[in-house]
Short mmCIF file of C-alpha atoms in Angstrom, two decimals:
data_model
loop_
_atom_site.label_atom_id
_atom_site.label_comp_id
_atom_site.label_asym_id
_atom_site.label_seq_id
_atom_site.Cartn_x
_atom_site.Cartn_y
_atom_site.Cartn_z
CA UNK A 281 34.33 -61.98 -0.31
CA UNK A 282 30.72 -60.97 0.55
CA UNK A 283 29.84 -59.12 3.89
CA UNK A 284 27.40 -61.28 6.04
CA UNK A 285 25.79 -59.48 9.03
CA UNK A 286 26.39 -61.10 12.24
CA UNK A 287 22.52 -62.00 12.61
CA UNK A 288 22.77 -63.85 9.21
CA UNK A 289 25.88 -65.82 10.60
CA UNK A 290 24.38 -66.77 13.99
CA UNK A 291 21.07 -68.01 11.94
CA UNK A 292 23.35 -69.98 9.69
CA UNK A 293 25.08 -71.44 12.74
CA UNK A 294 21.88 -72.40 14.53
CA UNK A 295 20.61 -74.08 11.41
CA UNK A 296 23.84 -76.02 10.92
CA UNK A 297 23.81 -77.01 14.72
CA UNK A 298 20.26 -78.37 14.27
CA UNK A 299 21.10 -80.40 11.24
CA UNK A 300 24.34 -81.80 12.69
CA UNK A 301 23.72 -81.99 16.48
CA UNK A 302 26.16 -80.92 19.21
CA UNK A 303 28.81 -83.30 18.04
CA UNK A 304 32.38 -83.91 19.35
CA UNK A 305 33.44 -80.29 19.22
CA UNK A 306 31.26 -79.27 21.92
CA UNK A 307 32.53 -82.02 24.15
CA UNK A 308 36.06 -81.04 23.46
CA UNK A 309 35.23 -77.24 24.27
CA UNK A 310 33.53 -78.20 27.53
CA UNK A 311 36.43 -80.51 28.64
CA UNK A 312 39.04 -78.00 27.63
CA UNK A 313 36.98 -75.20 29.41
CA UNK A 314 36.73 -77.30 32.70
CA UNK A 315 40.41 -78.24 32.71
CA UNK A 316 41.39 -74.66 32.04
CA UNK A 317 39.16 -73.47 34.99
CA UNK A 318 40.82 -76.07 37.29
CA UNK A 319 44.12 -75.15 36.36
CA UNK A 320 43.50 -71.40 36.79
CA UNK A 321 41.98 -71.92 40.14
CA UNK A 322 45.09 -74.17 41.33
CA UNK A 323 47.44 -71.48 40.01
CA UNK A 324 45.65 -68.69 41.76
CA UNK A 325 44.99 -70.37 45.08
CA UNK A 326 48.44 -71.89 45.34
CA UNK A 327 49.72 -68.34 45.93
CA UNK A 328 47.51 -68.03 48.97
CA UNK A 329 49.08 -71.13 50.78
CA UNK A 330 50.64 -70.02 54.09
CA UNK A 331 54.28 -71.17 54.63
CA UNK A 332 54.81 -71.65 58.27
CA UNK A 333 58.65 -71.99 58.62
#
């Protein structure tokens, strides 16, 4: 297994992205990220709910 410096890896990834376009993977990552942010916000904010009993 040869060692590839990070700069070469990023350059190859950029070249591959130009050839293939953004594709479905980017859409899936963005949707999962948005759902994760919404779920995290809901989880954190529900702790601040005031209970007036």
